Short mmCIF file of C-alpha atoms in Angstrom, two decimals:
data_model
loop_
_atom_site.label_atom_id
_atom_site.label_comp_id
_atom_site.label_asym_id
_atom_site.label_seq_id
_atom_site.Cartn_x
_atom_site.Cartn_y
_atom_site.Cartn_z
CA UNK S 374 -6.50 46.37 36.07
CA UNK S 375 -4.57 48.43 38.65
CA UNK S 376 -4.41 51.38 36.28
CA UNK S 377 -8.18 51.31 35.82
CA UNK S 378 -8.75 51.21 39.61
CA UNK S 379 -6.43 54.21 40.13
CA UNK S 380 -8.17 56.21 37.40
CA UNK S 381 -11.60 55.42 38.83
CA UNK S 382 -10.52 56.29 42.38
CA UNK S 383 -8.89 59.55 41.29
CA UNK S 384 -11.86 60.54 39.20
CA UNK S 385 -14.23 59.98 42.14
CA UNK S 386 -12.07 62.24 44.33
CA UNK S 387 -11.88 65.03 41.76
CA UNK S 388 -15.49 64.87 40.57
CA UNK S 389 -16.80 65.58 44.10
CA UNK S 390 -15.19 68.98 44.01
CA UNK S 391 -17.33 71.44 42.11
CA UNK S 392 -14.33 73.33 40.79
CA UNK S 393 -12.96 70.29 38.91
CA UNK S 394 -16.24 68.55 38.16
CA UNK S 395 -16.45 69.55 34.48
CA UNK S 396 -12.74 69.03 34.00
CA UNK S 397 -12.95 65.52 35.50
CA UNK S 398 -15.67 64.54 33.06
CA UNK S 399 -13.66 65.89 30.13
CA UNK S 400 -10.55 63.99 31.25
CA UNK S 401 -12.51 60.77 31.79
CA UNK S 402 -14.05 61.04 28.34
CA UNK S 403 -10.64 61.66 26.81
CA UNK S 404 -9.13 58.60 28.56
CA UNK S 405 -12.02 56.38 27.47
CA UNK S 406 -11.84 57.65 23.89
CA UNK S 407 -8.07 57.19 23.52
CA UNK S 408 -8.17 53.71 25.04
CA UNK S 409 -11.06 52.76 22.79
CA UNK S 410 -8.98 53.78 19.78
CA UNK S 411 -6.03 51.82 21.13
CA UNK S 412 -8.22 48.73 21.64
CA UNK S 413 -9.62 49.05 18.13
CA UNK S 414 -6.14 49.28 16.69
CA UNK S 415 -4.98 46.33 18.80
CA UNK S 416 -7.80 44.18 17.44
CA UNK S 417 -6.06 44.20 14.07
CA UNK S 418 -2.96 42.76 15.74
CA UNK S 419 -5.05 39.87 17.09
CA UNK S 420 -6.36 38.96 13.65
CA UNK S 421 -3.95 35.99 13.38
CA UNK S 422 -0.87 34.52 14.99
CA UNK S 423 1.27 36.13 12.32
CA UNK S 424 -0.05 39.67 12.93
CA UNK S 425 0.15 39.22 16.70
CA UNK S 426 3.78 38.11 16.71
CA UNK S 427 4.70 40.73 14.11
CA UNK S 428 3.32 43.45 16.37
CA UNK S 429 5.52 42.15 19.19
CA UNK S 430 8.50 42.05 16.84
CA UNK S 431 8.04 45.75 16.09
CA UNK S 432 8.55 46.44 19.78
CA UNK S 433 11.59 44.18 20.29
CA UNK S 434 13.73 42.93 17.39
CA UNK S 435 16.40 41.36 19.57
CA UNK S 436 14.32 38.49 20.89
CA UNK S 437 15.00 35.20 19.03
CA UNK S 438 11.80 33.69 20.40
CA UNK S 439 9.71 36.34 18.63
CA UNK S 440 11.45 35.65 15.31
CA UNK S 441 10.82 31.92 15.81
CA UNK S 442 7.15 32.56 16.64
CA UNK S 443 6.63 34.50 13.41
CA UNK S 444 8.35 31.67 11.52
CA UNK S 445 6.06 29.09 13.16
CA UNK S 446 2.99 31.11 12.19
CA UNK S 447 4.10 31.18 8.54
CA UNK S 448 5.07 27.50 8.71
CA UNK S 449 1.53 26.64 9.84
CA UNK S 450 0.30 28.41 6.72
CA UNK S 451 2.67 26.24 4.59
CA UNK S 452 4.58 29.37 3.63
CA UNK S 453 7.98 27.75 4.10
CA UNK S 454 10.03 30.22 2.06
CA UNK S 455 9.02 33.20 4.24
CA UNK S 456 9.19 31.12 7.43
CA UNK S 457 12.80 30.23 6.61
CA UNK S 458 13.79 33.92 6.58
CA UNK S 459 12.48 34.44 10.12
CA UNK S 460 14.05 31.24 11.44
CA UNK S 461 17.41 32.26 9.95
CA UNK S 462 17.06 35.68 11.57
CA UNK S 463 16.45 33.97 14.92
CA UNK S 464 19.78 32.13 14.56
CA UNK S 465 21.51 35.44 13.85
CA UNK S 466 19.96 37.11 16.89
CA UNK S 467 20.85 34.15 19.15
CA UNK S 468 23.46 31.88 17.50
CA UNK S 469 23.41 29.34 20.36
CA UNK S 470 19.64 28.77 20.16
CA UNK S 471 19.34 25.02 19.45
CA UNK S 472 15.63 25.30 18.70
CA UNK S 473 16.20 27.98 16.07
CA UNK S 474 18.71 25.82 14.18
CA UNK S 475 16.29 22.89 14.40
CA UNK S 476 13.56 25.09 12.93
CA UNK S 477 15.86 26.03 10.05
CA UNK S 478 16.68 22.36 9.41
CA UNK S 479 13.03 21.33 9.46
CA UNK S 480 12.08 24.09 7.03
CA UNK S 481 14.89 23.16 4.64
CA UNK S 482 13.61 19.57 4.77
CA UNK S 483 10.08 20.75 3.93
CA UNK S 484 11.59 22.58 0.95
CA UNK S 485 13.38 19.35 -0.11
CA UNK S 486 16.77 20.95 0.46
CA UNK S 487 18.20 18.01 2.37
CA UNK S 488 21.84 19.07 2.24
CA UNK S 489 21.13 22.42 3.92
CA UNK S 490 18.77 20.67 6.36
CA UNK S 491 21.51 18.28 7.44
CA UNK S 492 23.96 21.16 7.92
CA UNK S 493 21.48 22.98 10.16
CA UNK S 494 20.79 19.88 12.24
CA UNK S 495 24.53 19.27 12.59
CA UNK S 496 24.95 22.85 13.85
CA UNK S 497 22.19 22.29 16.41
CA UNK S 498 23.78 18.98 17.44
CA UNK S 499 27.15 20.67 17.96
CA UNK S 500 25.50 22.97 20.53
CA UNK S 501 24.33 19.97 22.59
CA UNK S 502 26.41 18.71 25.56
CA UNK S 503 29.07 16.40 24.20
CA UNK S 504 28.77 12.74 25.13
CA UNK S 505 31.58 11.47 27.34
CA UNK S 506 31.64 7.68 27.75
CA UNK S 507 30.99 6.58 31.33
CA UNK S 508 29.95 10.05 32.49
CA UNK S 509 26.45 10.70 33.83
CA UNK S 510 24.71 13.99 33.18
CA UNK S 511 23.92 16.09 36.22
CA UNK S 512 20.87 17.64 34.56
CA UNK S 513 18.26 15.97 32.38
CA UNK S 514 18.25 17.23 28.81
CA UNK S 515 14.92 18.50 27.49
CA UNK S 516 13.28 16.10 24.99
CA UNK S 517 12.71 19.03 22.66
CA UNK S 518 16.46 19.50 22.31
CA UNK S 519 17.07 15.76 22.02
CA UNK S 520 14.79 15.82 18.98
CA UNK S 521 17.77 17.13 17.03
CA UNK S 522 19.16 13.57 17.08
CA UNK S 523 15.81 12.14 16.02
CA UNK S 524 15.32 14.67 13.23
CA UNK S 525 18.86 14.26 11.91
CA UNK S 526 18.57 10.46 11.98
CA UNK S 527 15.18 10.58 10.24
CA UNK S 528 16.76 12.73 7.54
CA UNK S 529 19.80 10.60 6.78
CA UNK S 530 18.00 7.23 7.02
CA UNK S 531 16.47 7.99 3.62
CA UNK S 532 19.94 7.07 2.30
CA UNK S 533 20.23 3.27 2.47
CA UNK S 534 24.00 3.49 2.89
CA UNK S 535 23.68 5.58 6.08
CA UNK S 536 21.32 3.43 8.14
CA UNK S 537 24.01 2.50 10.66
CA UNK S 538 24.83 6.19 11.11
CA UNK S 539 21.15 6.91 11.82
CA UNK S 540 21.04 4.06 14.35
CA UNK S 541 24.06 5.56 16.11
CA UNK S 542 22.20 8.87 16.49
CA UNK S 543 19.17 7.15 18.03
CA UNK S 544 21.45 5.36 20.49
CA UNK S 545 23.12 8.66 21.40
CA UNK S 546 19.75 10.17 22.23
CA UNK S 547 18.86 7.14 24.38
CA UNK S 548 22.20 7.28 26.21
CA UNK S 549 21.60 10.95 27.05
CA UNK S 550 18.08 10.29 28.30
CA UNK S 551 17.14 6.60 28.80
CA UNK S 552 13.44 7.44 29.23
CA UNK S 553 13.23 9.17 25.83
CA UNK S 554 10.33 7.15 24.39
CA UNK S 555 10.39 8.63 20.89
CA UNK S 556 14.00 7.50 20.40
CA UNK S 557 13.01 3.88 21.05
CA UNK S 558 10.06 4.15 18.66
CA UNK S 559 12.12 5.69 15.86
CA UNK S 560 14.93 3.21 16.39
CA UNK S 561 12.47 0.32 16.22
CA UNK S 562 11.24 1.55 12.84
CA UNK S 563 14.82 1.84 11.59
CA UNK S 564 15.75 -1.64 12.79
CA UNK S 565 12.79 -3.07 10.91
CA UNK S 566 14.03 -1.30 7.80
CA UNK S 567 17.47 -2.82 8.43
CA UNK S 568 15.83 -6.27 8.63
CA UNK S 569 16.63 -6.66 12.32
CA UNK S 570 13.20 -7.54 13.72
CA UNK S 571 14.47 -9.03 16.99
CA UNK S 572 16.32 -5.82 17.90
CA UNK S 573 13.27 -3.82 16.81
CA UNK S 574 11.17 -5.91 19.16
CA UNK S 575 13.56 -5.10 22.03
CA UNK S 576 13.30 -1.38 21.26
CA UNK S 577 9.49 -1.43 21.28
CA UNK S 578 9.36 -3.49 24.49
CA UNK S 579 11.63 -0.91 26.14
CA UNK S 580 9.32 1.87 24.98
CA UNK S 581 6.33 -0.06 26.37
CA UNK S 582 8.02 -0.16 29.77
CA UNK S 583 7.83 3.64 29.67
CA UNK S 584 4.27 3.83 28.36
CA UNK S 585 2.17 0.65 28.59
CA UNK S 586 -1.05 2.36 27.57
CA UNK S 587 0.17 3.63 24.22
CA UNK S 588 -1.87 1.90 21.48
CA UNK S 589 0.59 3.03 18.80
CA UNK S 590 3.43 1.20 20.52
CA UNK S 591 1.42 -2.02 20.74
CA UNK S 592 0.53 -1.61 17.07
CA UNK S 593 4.22 -1.27 16.12
CA UNK S 594 5.06 -4.35 18.18
CA UNK S 595 2.40 -6.28 16.25
CA UNK S 596 4.03 -5.23 12.99
CA UNK S 597 7.32 -6.67 14.26
CA UNK S 598 5.61 -10.02 14.91
CA UNK S 599 4.27 -9.96 11.35
CA UNK S 600 7.84 -9.52 10.12
CA UNK S 601 8.83 -12.46 12.35
CA UNK S 602 6.15 -14.60 10.63
CA UNK S 603 4.12 -14.84 13.85
CA UNK S 604 0.63 -13.80 12.69
CA UNK S 605 -1.22 -15.30 15.68
CA UNK S 606 0.90 -13.34 18.16
CA UNK S 607 0.54 -10.23 15.99
CA UNK S 608 -3.25 -10.59 16.05
CA UNK S 609 -3.26 -10.84 19.86
CA UNK S 610 -1.23 -7.64 20.10
CA UNK S 611 -3.48 -5.86 17.59
CA UNK S 612 -6.43 -6.85 19.78
CA UNK S 613 -4.68 -5.38 22.83
CA UNK S 614 -4.04 -2.14 20.94
CA UNK S 615 -7.75 -1.99 20.07
CA UNK S 616 -8.67 -2.49 23.72
CA UNK S 617 -6.66 0.63 24.51
CA UNK S 618 -8.00 2.52 21.49
CA UNK S 619 -11.04 0.89 19.80
CA UNK S 620 -10.80 3.39 16.94
CA UNK S 621 -7.14 2.83 16.10
CA UNK S 622 -7.43 2.87 12.32
CA UNK S 623 -4.29 0.97 11.36
CA UNK S 624 -4.88 -1.70 14.00
CA UNK S 625 -8.45 -2.17 12.74
CA UNK S 626 -7.31 -2.48 9.14
CA UNK S 627 -4.28 -4.73 9.59
CA UNK S 628 -5.92 -7.02 12.14
CA UNK S 629 -8.80 -7.53 9.70
CA UNK S 630 -6.30 -8.46 6.98
CA UNK S 631 -4.65 -10.99 9.30
CA UNK S 632 -8.03 -12.51 10.13
CA UNK S 633 -8.84 -12.77 6.44
CA UNK S 634 -5.48 -14.33 5.56
CA UNK S 635 -5.78 -16.88 8.38
CA UNK S 636 -8.51 -18.63 6.40
CA UNK S 637 -10.56 -19.23 9.56
CA UNK S 638 -14.25 -18.82 8.73
CA UNK S 639 -15.15 -17.96 12.34
CA UNK S 640 -12.95 -14.83 12.19
CA UNK S 641 -14.59 -13.38 9.08
CA UNK S 642 -17.53 -11.64 10.85
CA UNK S 643 -15.11 -9.81 13.16
CA UNK S 644 -12.85 -8.94 10.20
CA UNK S 645 -15.87 -7.50 8.39
CA UNK S 646 -16.86 -5.51 11.48
CA UNK S 647 -13.38 -4.01 11.75
CA UNK S 648 -13.19 -3.11 8.08
CA UNK S 649 -16.58 -1.40 8.29
CA UNK S 650 -15.33 0.56 11.30
CA UNK S 651 -12.23 1.49 9.31
CA UNK S 652 -14.14 2.84 6.30
CA UNK S 653 -16.39 4.84 8.64
CA UNK S 654 -13.24 6.65 9.76
CA UNK S 655 -11.58 6.67 6.33
CA UNK S 656 -14.42 6.83 3.78
CA UNK S 657 -12.05 7.99 1.02
CA UNK S 658 -9.58 5.09 1.35
CA UNK S 659 -10.22 2.62 -1.46
CA UNK S 660 -8.23 -0.09 0.35
CA UNK S 661 -10.97 -0.54 2.93
CA UNK S 662 -13.64 -1.20 0.31
CA UNK S 663 -11.31 -3.48 -1.66
CA UNK S 664 -10.59 -5.71 1.31
CA UNK S 665 -14.29 -5.88 2.17
CA UNK S 666 -14.78 -7.11 -1.38
CA UNK S 667 -12.09 -9.75 -0.94
CA UNK S 668 -13.72 -10.87 2.30
CA UNK S 669 -17.05 -11.25 0.51
CA UNK S 670 -15.36 -13.28 -2.23
CA UNK S 671 -14.09 -15.63 0.47
CA UNK S 672 -17.68 -15.98 1.73
CA UNK S 673 -18.99 -16.52 -1.83
CA UNK S 674 -21.10 -13.35 -1.53
CA UNK S 675 -20.53 -12.39 -5.15
CA UNK S 676 -23.09 -9.57 -5.41
CA UNK S 677 -21.78 -7.81 -2.31
CA UNK S 678 -18.18 -8.38 -3.39
CA UNK S 679 -18.95 -6.74 -6.73
CA UNK S 680 -20.46 -3.72 -4.93
CA UNK S 681 -17.38 -3.19 -2.74
CA UNK S 682 -14.97 -3.61 -5.65
CA UNK S 683 -16.88 -1.02 -7.68
CA UNK S 684 -16.75 1.43 -4.76
CA UNK S 685 -12.99 0.96 -4.52
CA UNK S 686 -12.61 1.60 -8.26
CA UNK S 687 -14.86 4.67 -8.05
CA UNK S 688 -12.54 6.17 -5.45
CA UNK S 689 -9.38 5.12 -7.30
CA UNK S 690 -9.89 4.52 -11.00
CA UNK S 691 -6.46 2.92 -11.46
CA UNK S 692 -6.74 0.56 -8.47
CA UNK S 693 -4.85 -2.36 -9.94
CA UNK S 694 -5.99 -5.03 -7.48
CA UNK S 695 -9.65 -4.03 -7.50
CA UNK S 696 -9.80 -3.95 -11.30
CA UNK S 697 -8.22 -7.37 -11.64
CA UNK S 698 -10.26 -9.07 -8.95
CA UNK S 699 -13.52 -7.57 -10.23
CA UNK S 700 -12.72 -9.05 -13.64
CA UNK S 701 -11.87 -12.36 -11.99
CA UNK S 702 -15.16 -12.27 -10.07
CA UNK S 703 -17.08 -11.84 -13.32
CA UNK S 704 -15.11 -14.70 -14.85
CA UNK S 705 -15.83 -17.03 -11.94
CA UNK S 706 -19.55 -16.26 -12.00
CA UNK S 707 -19.97 -17.07 -15.71
CA UNK S 708 -20.03 -13.39 -16.72
CA UNK S 709 -16.83 -13.45 -18.74
CA UNK S 710 -18.04 -10.90 -21.29
CA UNK S 711 -18.55 -8.36 -18.49
CA UNK S 712 -15.00 -9.03 -17.38
CA UNK S 713 -13.51 -7.95 -20.71
CA UNK S 714 -14.16 -4.15 -20.35
CA UNK S 715 -12.71 -4.28 -16.82
CA UNK S 716 -9.61 -6.07 -18.11
CA UNK S 717 -9.27 -3.51 -20.90
CA UNK S 718 -9.31 -0.77 -18.26
CA UNK S 719 -6.75 -2.65 -16.16
CA UNK S 720 -4.42 -3.13 -19.12
CA UNK S 721 -4.82 0.51 -20.12
CA UNK S 722 -3.28 1.53 -16.79
CA UNK S 723 -0.98 -1.49 -16.46
CA UNK S 724 -0.18 -2.92 -19.92
CA UNK S 725 2.38 -5.30 -18.38
CA UNK S 726 -0.08 -6.97 -15.98
CA UNK S 727 0.65 -10.63 -16.74
CA UNK S 728 -2.27 -12.19 -14.86
CA UNK S 729 -4.64 -9.74 -16.50
CA UNK S 730 -3.28 -10.75 -19.91
CA UNK S 731 -3.71 -14.44 -19.07
CA UNK S 732 -7.32 -13.94 -17.97
CA UNK S 733 -8.11 -11.81 -21.02
CA UNK S 734 -6.56 -14.37 -23.35
CA UNK S 735 -8.54 -17.16 -21.70
CA UNK S 736 -11.83 -15.29 -22.17
CA UNK S 737 -11.04 -14.34 -25.76
CA UNK S 738 -10.18 -17.95 -26.57
CA UNK S 739 -13.06 -19.70 -24.85
CA UNK S 740 -15.90 -17.17 -24.94
CA UNK S 741 -15.27 -14.82 -27.86
CA UNK S 742 -13.56 -17.47 -30.01
CA UNK S 743 -11.04 -14.75 -30.87
CA UNK S 744 -7.94 -16.86 -31.42
CA UNK S 745 -5.96 -13.96 -32.87
CA UNK S 746 -6.73 -11.69 -29.90
CA UNK S 747 -5.83 -14.43 -27.44
CA UNK S 748 -2.58 -15.08 -29.31
CA UNK S 749 -1.59 -11.42 -28.96
CA UNK S 750 -2.18 -11.61 -25.20
CA UNK S 751 -0.03 -14.71 -24.73
CA UNK S 752 2.73 -13.38 -27.00
CA UNK S 753 2.77 -10.18 -24.95
CA UNK S 754 3.20 -12.26 -21.78
CA UNK S 755 6.21 -14.04 -23.25
CA UNK S 756 7.73 -10.71 -24.29
CA UNK S 757 7.50 -9.61 -20.66
CA UNK S 758 8.50 -12.95 -19.13
CA UNK S 759 9.90 -15.58 -21.54
CA UNK S 760 9.88 -18.19 -18.76
CA UNK S 761 6.20 -17.77 -17.91
CA UNK S 762 4.80 -21.31 -18.03
CA UNK S 763 1.12 -20.34 -18.19
CA UNK S 764 1.64 -17.89 -21.02
CA UNK S 765 3.81 -20.35 -22.95
CA UNK S 766 1.36 -23.21 -22.44
CA UNK S 767 -1.62 -21.15 -23.52
CA UNK S 768 0.24 -20.00 -26.63
CA UNK S 769 0.66 -23.70 -27.46
CA UNK S 770 -3.13 -23.96 -27.24
CA UNK S 771 -3.43 -21.16 -29.76
CA UNK S 772 -1.22 -23.07 -32.20
CA UNK S 773 -3.48 -26.08 -31.66
CA UNK S 774 -6.56 -23.98 -32.40
CA UNK S 775 -4.83 -22.73 -35.54
CA UNK S 776 -4.43 -26.42 -36.57
CA UNK S 777 -0.64 -26.16 -36.53
CA UNK S 778 -0.01 -29.38 -34.61
CA UNK S 779 3.72 -29.54 -35.29
CA UNK S 780 4.21 -26.04 -33.95
CA UNK S 781 2.01 -26.89 -30.96
CA UNK S 782 4.15 -29.98 -30.29
CA UNK S 783 7.39 -27.97 -30.41
CA UNK S 784 5.84 -25.33 -28.16
CA UNK S 785 4.72 -27.90 -25.58
CA UNK S 786 8.18 -29.51 -25.58
CA UNK S 787 9.69 -26.09 -24.79
CA UNK S 788 7.06 -25.52 -22.09
CA UNK S 789 7.78 -28.91 -20.53
CA UNK S 790 11.47 -27.97 -20.39
CA UNK S 791 10.48 -24.89 -18.37
CA UNK S 792 8.30 -26.91 -15.98
CA UNK S 793 9.35 -30.59 -16.14
CA UNK S 794 7.30 -31.49 -13.06
CA UNK S 795 3.97 -30.21 -14.42
CA UNK S 796 2.08 -33.37 -15.30
CA UNK S 797 -0.70 -31.60 -17.23
CA UNK S 798 1.81 -30.28 -19.79
CA UNK S 799 3.13 -33.79 -20.35
CA UNK S 800 -0.43 -35.10 -20.80
CA UNK S 801 -1.26 -32.39 -23.31
CA UNK S 802 1.94 -33.10 -25.24
CA UNK S 803 0.92 -36.76 -25.47
CA UNK S 804 -2.52 -35.74 -26.73
CA UNK S 805 -0.95 -33.61 -29.46
CA UNK S 806 1.40 -36.42 -30.48
CA UNK S 807 -1.48 -38.89 -30.60
CA UNK S 808 -3.38 -36.52 -32.89
CA UNK S 809 -0.35 -36.15 -35.13
CA UNK S 810 0.08 -39.92 -35.24
CA UNK S 811 -3.61 -40.52 -35.90
CA UNK S 812 -3.70 -37.94 -38.68
CA UNK S 813 -0.65 -39.48 -40.33
CA UNK S 814 -2.12 -42.97 -40.25
CA UNK S 815 -5.46 -42.16 -41.87
CA UNK S 816 -4.03 -39.44 -44.16
CA UNK S 817 -6.97 -37.17 -43.44
CA UNK S 818 -7.09 -33.45 -42.55
CA UNK S 819 -6.33 -32.99 -38.87
CA UNK S 820 -9.57 -31.16 -38.05
CA UNK S 821 -12.92 -31.86 -39.72
CA UNK S 822 -14.89 -28.75 -40.64
CA UNK S 823 -16.22 -26.85 -37.63
CA UNK S 824 -14.13 -28.70 -35.02
CA UNK S 825 -11.23 -27.37 -32.96
CA UNK S 826 -9.02 -28.82 -30.27
CA UNK S 827 -8.87 -27.01 -26.94
CA UNK S 828 -6.00 -28.14 -24.76
CA UNK S 829 -6.88 -27.37 -21.13
CA UNK S 830 -5.03 -24.34 -19.78
CA UNK S 831 -4.10 -23.23 -16.30
CA UNK S 832 -6.00 -20.31 -14.92
CA UNK S 833 -4.15 -17.62 -13.03
CA UNK S 834 -2.89 -18.56 -9.61
CA UNK S 835 -4.02 -16.65 -6.55
CA UNK S 836 -2.24 -13.46 -5.56
CA UNK S 837 -2.02 -12.94 -1.79
CA UNK S 838 -3.29 -9.72 -0.23
CA UNK S 839 -0.62 -8.22 2.05
CA UNK S 840 -1.16 -4.62 3.10
CA UNK S 841 1.68 -2.59 4.42
CA UNK S 842 1.30 -0.93 7.75
CA UNK S 843 1.65 2.57 6.31
CA UNK S 844 -0.88 2.43 3.94
CA UNK S 845 -0.75 1.31 1.88
CA UNK S 846 -1.67 -0.39 -1.03
CA UNK S 847 -2.82 -4.17 -1.21
CA UNK S 848 -1.53 -6.52 -3.85
CA UNK S 849 -3.85 -8.69 -5.88
CA UNK S 850 -5.51 -11.90 -4.92
CA UNK S 851 -7.01 -14.36 -7.38
CA UNK S 852 -9.54 -16.69 -5.88
CA UNK S 853 -8.94 -19.64 -8.22
CA UNK S 854 -7.68 -22.63 -6.24
CA UNK S 855 -4.55 -24.45 -7.34
CA UNK S 856 -6.25 -27.82 -7.69
CA UNK S 857 -8.57 -26.44 -10.34
CA UNK S 858 -5.86 -25.64 -12.80
CA UNK S 859 -7.75 -26.48 -15.96
CA UNK S 860 -9.90 -24.01 -17.89
CA UNK S 861 -13.61 -24.75 -17.41
CA UNK S 862 -14.58 -23.78 -20.93
CA UNK S 863 -12.15 -25.94 -22.87
CA UNK S 864 -13.65 -28.13 -25.52
CA UNK S 865 -13.36 -31.86 -25.56
CA UNK S 866 -10.72 -33.39 -27.75
CA UNK S 867 -11.89 -33.54 -31.33
CA UNK S 868 -12.49 -36.86 -33.00
CA UNK S 869 -11.37 -37.76 -36.48
CA UNK S 870 -14.18 -39.11 -38.61
CA UNK S 871 -11.74 -40.05 -41.35
CA UNK S 872 -13.19 -41.69 -44.41
CA UNK S 873 -11.69 -44.74 -46.10
CA UNK S 874 -9.33 -43.97 -48.94
CA UNK S 875 -9.85 -45.73 -52.25
CA UNK S 876 -6.20 -46.79 -52.41
CA UNK S 877 -6.25 -48.81 -49.15
CA UNK S 878 -7.07 -52.55 -48.98
CA UNK S 879 -9.85 -53.81 -46.69
CA UNK S 880 -7.30 -55.29 -44.28
CA UNK S 881 -5.35 -52.03 -44.09
CA UNK S 882 -8.54 -50.07 -43.50
CA UNK S 883 -9.58 -52.41 -40.66
CA UNK S 884 -6.12 -52.11 -39.08
CA UNK S 885 -6.24 -48.32 -39.29
CA UNK S 886 -9.78 -48.29 -37.89
CA UNK S 887 -8.70 -50.50 -34.97
CA UNK S 888 -5.85 -48.10 -34.14
CA UNK S 889 -8.16 -45.11 -34.46
CA UNK S 890 -10.70 -46.63 -32.04
CA UNK S 891 -7.93 -47.41 -29.53
CA UNK S 892 -6.61 -43.86 -29.80
CA UNK S 893 -10.10 -42.43 -29.29
CA UNK S 894 -10.63 -44.56 -26.19
CA UNK S 895 -7.32 -43.33 -24.82
CA UNK S 896 -8.29 -39.71 -25.52
CA UNK S 897 -11.71 -40.19 -23.91
CA UNK S 898 -10.03 -41.59 -20.80
CA UNK S 899 -7.76 -38.53 -20.66
CA UNK S 900 -10.78 -36.28 -21.04
CA UNK S 901 -12.55 -38.01 -18.15
CA UNK S 902 -9.49 -37.41 -15.99
CA UNK S 903 -9.29 -33.78 -17.05
CA UNK S 904 -12.98 -33.17 -16.46
CA UNK S 905 -12.67 -34.76 -13.03
CA UNK S 906 -10.07 -32.15 -12.09
#
């Protein structure tokens, strides 16, 4: 600016003199032309941060800050390999530059070279003032430099055996600057990982003393209360976080999950509102749609639940929970045949999904009458989990359908040994034994033509939805209630219509008939009990 004023003033002085008038115009034109060229050339330097800092580096190569700035520009472009070269050069130009060594460590970490990253952070840490117990620091250390402790701790905490070492680093940072909020936050996260929720709570409360209006801190404190099995207190804190930031995505999502899991009907409208707000902010997150679907299943809004589940699956084709619960929804609404393709898709992605195999086997047995297909499902379950009571029990049913009563009896005895307190298994074993006894007495085929015996089977238990605070991914939830443990499509116990044999006397026939009628009455009573469940 001053140069321009001097040129203008000098030109006015000279141009008034007739002798220099032409010369003054020529000089002014030359100055304007050369500066225009310089400006045009400089515009190329301002094309990006990288070109701007590179132009400065051409002027002065002994400034570590310039080397760091070029590295930052390349880092922002995700060009970590080239950025590393400039950060390393900055450490050579100024070996005691803590920030330069931190930049090198961060870049190594981005390149998944953790060993070199740790070495760089350790070098930066060695340049920090050494901690002397009982001594107070005369000057406050800049938080940017204290981040070396945070970054180093965050790096080594990935190793489960070094969690205590990471905690020590966080405490060092706090001792050097007690108002270092980020150290409390990071330490709280680590303490949760170390299963020390009470100490984590203390860390977050200390951070809140420094910043009471930080919604993220309130959110983290709510997560601690979830770990402490205090969902009501967690919900209150989530609500406070949302007062500070009504669009806090994680608080919206997790508070809605807590409301849903509470089972309180009056909270469902607010849970729905929060999930809708969440998906407006995160339209590509399948978890939001899935949990809306689960909420609709709680409200018996089957059509809407189906819509949300399908949206979740559209966004994430292998969404385990959405696939299973959509199939379950079809099964519960008497659309079992529509559930089969969904279960096939689920088992294509997750062939070891036990509850999916149980549901598929149940549908094949009761709707498709595919005993062989159901048998394969239940055998697969027992391959995966030999102690699975539902799979074992339902395989016993298959043996019954195959008219192999002795094998069914042996199978039920083994199942009862696995679950001696399950009364329904004991009842079914008695039914099988009664059928064996009845068949032996009248010496007739066990099953008349066209009749089968369907022993009631347990449906899959419910799987609880519990979303992690980082995003996660929800586990499955089956809506079948525990007190409805019998399959709705099981057939009634078959009756023997045994004919009299020519070799029996009239008295023997009457005695056999009396026993048969008594057995049938007993079976009918059992059926009434089962149907009442």
